[in-house]
Coordinates of C-alpha atoms in Angstrom, one line a residue:
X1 CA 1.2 3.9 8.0
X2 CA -2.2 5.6 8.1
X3 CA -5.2 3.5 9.5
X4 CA -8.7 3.3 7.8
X5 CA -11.5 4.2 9.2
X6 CA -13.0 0.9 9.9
X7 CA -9.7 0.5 11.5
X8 CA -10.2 3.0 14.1
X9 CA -13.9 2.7 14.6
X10 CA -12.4 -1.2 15.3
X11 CA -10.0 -0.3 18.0
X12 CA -12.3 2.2 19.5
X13 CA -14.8 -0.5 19.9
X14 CA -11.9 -2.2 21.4
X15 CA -11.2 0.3 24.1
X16 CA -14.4 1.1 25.6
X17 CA -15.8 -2.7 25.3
X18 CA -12.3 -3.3 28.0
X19 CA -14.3 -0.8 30.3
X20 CA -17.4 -1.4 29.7
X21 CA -16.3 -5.3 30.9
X22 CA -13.8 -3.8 33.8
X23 CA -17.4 -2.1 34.8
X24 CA -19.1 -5.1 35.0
X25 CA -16.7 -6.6 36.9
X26 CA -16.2 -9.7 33.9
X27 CA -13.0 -11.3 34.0
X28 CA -13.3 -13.7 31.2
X29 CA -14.6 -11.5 28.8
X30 CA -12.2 -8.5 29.9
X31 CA -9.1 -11.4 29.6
X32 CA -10.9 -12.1 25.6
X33 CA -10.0 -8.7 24.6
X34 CA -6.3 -9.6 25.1
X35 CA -4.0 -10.9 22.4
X36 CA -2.3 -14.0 24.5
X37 CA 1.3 -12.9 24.9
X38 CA -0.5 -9.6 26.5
X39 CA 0.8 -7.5 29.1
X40 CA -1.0 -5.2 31.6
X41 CA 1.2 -3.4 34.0
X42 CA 0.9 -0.5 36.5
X43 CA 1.1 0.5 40.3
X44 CA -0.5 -2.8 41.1
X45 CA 1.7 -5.4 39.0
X46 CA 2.6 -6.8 35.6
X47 CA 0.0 -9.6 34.7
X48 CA 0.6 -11.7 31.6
X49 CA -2.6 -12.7 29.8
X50 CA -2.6 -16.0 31.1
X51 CA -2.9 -13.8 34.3
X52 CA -5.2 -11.7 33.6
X53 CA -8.9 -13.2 34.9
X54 CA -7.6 -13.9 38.4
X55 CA -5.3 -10.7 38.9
X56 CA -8.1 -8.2 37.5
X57 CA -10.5 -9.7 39.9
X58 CA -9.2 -8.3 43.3
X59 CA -8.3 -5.2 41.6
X60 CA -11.8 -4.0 40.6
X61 CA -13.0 -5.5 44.2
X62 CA -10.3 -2.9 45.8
X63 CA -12.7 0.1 43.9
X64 CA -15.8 -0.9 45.6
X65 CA -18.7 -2.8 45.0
X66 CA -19.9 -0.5 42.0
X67 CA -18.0 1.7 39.7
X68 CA -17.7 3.2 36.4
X69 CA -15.0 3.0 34.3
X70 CA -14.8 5.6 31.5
X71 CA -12.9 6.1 28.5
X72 CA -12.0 9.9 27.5
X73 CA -10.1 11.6 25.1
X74 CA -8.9 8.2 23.0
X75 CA -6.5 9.1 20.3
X76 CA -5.3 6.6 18.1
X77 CA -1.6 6.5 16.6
X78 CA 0.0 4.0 14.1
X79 CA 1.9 1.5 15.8
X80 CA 4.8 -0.2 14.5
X81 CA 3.6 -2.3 11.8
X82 CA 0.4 -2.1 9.5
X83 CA -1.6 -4.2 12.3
X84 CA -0.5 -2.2 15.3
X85 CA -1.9 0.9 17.1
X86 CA -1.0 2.8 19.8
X87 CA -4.0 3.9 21.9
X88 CA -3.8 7.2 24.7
X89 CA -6.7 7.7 26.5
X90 CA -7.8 9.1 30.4
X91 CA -9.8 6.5 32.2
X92 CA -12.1 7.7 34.7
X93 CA -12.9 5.5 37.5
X94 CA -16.3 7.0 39.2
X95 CA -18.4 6.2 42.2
X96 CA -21.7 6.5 40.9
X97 CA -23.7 6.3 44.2
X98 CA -25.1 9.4 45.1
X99 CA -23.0 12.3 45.4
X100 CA -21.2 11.1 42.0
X101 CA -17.6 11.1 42.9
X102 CA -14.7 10.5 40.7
X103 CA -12.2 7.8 42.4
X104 CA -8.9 8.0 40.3
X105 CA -8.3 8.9 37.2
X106 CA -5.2 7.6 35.1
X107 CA -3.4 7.8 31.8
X108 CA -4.0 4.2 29.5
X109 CA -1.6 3.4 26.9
X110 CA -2.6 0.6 25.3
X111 CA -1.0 -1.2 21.9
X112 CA -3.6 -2.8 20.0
X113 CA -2.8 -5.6 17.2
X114 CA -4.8 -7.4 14.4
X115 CA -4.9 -10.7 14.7
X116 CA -6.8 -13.5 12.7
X117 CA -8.7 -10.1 11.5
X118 CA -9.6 -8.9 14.8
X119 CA -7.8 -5.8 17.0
X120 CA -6.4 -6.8 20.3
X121 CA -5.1 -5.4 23.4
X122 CA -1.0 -5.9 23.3
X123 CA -0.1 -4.2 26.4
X124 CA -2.4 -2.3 28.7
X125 CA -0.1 0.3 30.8
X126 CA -1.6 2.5 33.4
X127 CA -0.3 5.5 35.1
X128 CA -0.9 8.4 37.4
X129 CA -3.0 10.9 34.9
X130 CA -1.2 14.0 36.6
X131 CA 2.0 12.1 34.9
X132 CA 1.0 13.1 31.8
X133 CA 2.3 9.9 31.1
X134 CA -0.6 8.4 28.7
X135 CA -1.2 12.4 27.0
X136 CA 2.0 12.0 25.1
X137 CA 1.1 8.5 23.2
X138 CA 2.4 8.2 19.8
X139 CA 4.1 4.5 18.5
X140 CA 6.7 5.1 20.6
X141 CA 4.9 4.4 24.0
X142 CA 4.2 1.4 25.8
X143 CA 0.5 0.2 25.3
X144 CA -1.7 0.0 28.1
X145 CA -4.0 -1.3 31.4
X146 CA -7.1 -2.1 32.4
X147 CA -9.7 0.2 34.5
X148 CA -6.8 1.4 36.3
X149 CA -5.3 4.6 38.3
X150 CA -3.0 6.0 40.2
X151 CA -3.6 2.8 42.3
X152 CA -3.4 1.3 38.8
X153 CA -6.9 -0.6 38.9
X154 CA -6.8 -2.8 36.1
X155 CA -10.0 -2.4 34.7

């Protein structure tokens, strides 16, 4: 299945609007993004959707009172079906307090469905970056976490 290119302009929307929220530290909004049988797993848990804006909380609280969370490098695959996607991506989780310092950095694999004509997050999955876990992506893998790392942040 090949994906237009409203498609993937979509789901990259998708991706760095879930950091952008994990950023600002909004739970309801960052829980909004997911479908509702969502899953976002890592180092720090599994957290169903229904989950999701009381779990992310002390997660992001764990980083510090201010961080970034940045999306690099997304590629998108086809998923398994004509409304799924498979998303790989690093996420950068920065300190941006003078001297800018990067916290963690981890591989997100995230599996993104249309539904009711909108893309959702599936299943968020973080792992270590030096893994190489998230790199190999594809519609085989797992989808993916929040604005996590190798302490698996969901952000």
């Amino acid at each position: 299945m090949t994906l237009s290119a409203e498609d993937r302009l979509d789901i990259l929307d998708l991706i760095g609007r879930a950091d952008q929220l994990a950023t600002r530290r909004d739970a309801g909004a960052y829980a909004d993004l997911f479908t509702a049988d969502a899953m976002l797993d890592g180092s720090q848990g599994v957290h169903p959707a229904a989950e999701l804006p009381s779990a992310v909380g002390p997660i992001w609280a764990a980083e510090g009172p201010a961080t970034l969370h940045l999306t690099l490098n997304p590629v998108i695959d086809p998923g398994a079906g004509p409304d799924e996607a498979v998303v790989s991506s690093i996420l950068l989780i920065v300190d941006p307090a003078t001297p800018i310092t990067i916290r963690t950095a981890a591989a997100i694999t995230q599996t993104v469905r249309r539904t009711g004509g909108t893309w959702r997050i599936a299943r968020r999955t973080v792992a270590p970056a030096a893994s190489g876990a998230g790199a190999a992506g594809g519609a085989g893998a797992t989808g993916g976490a929040a604005g996590e790392a190798d302490r698996s942040v969901p952000g």
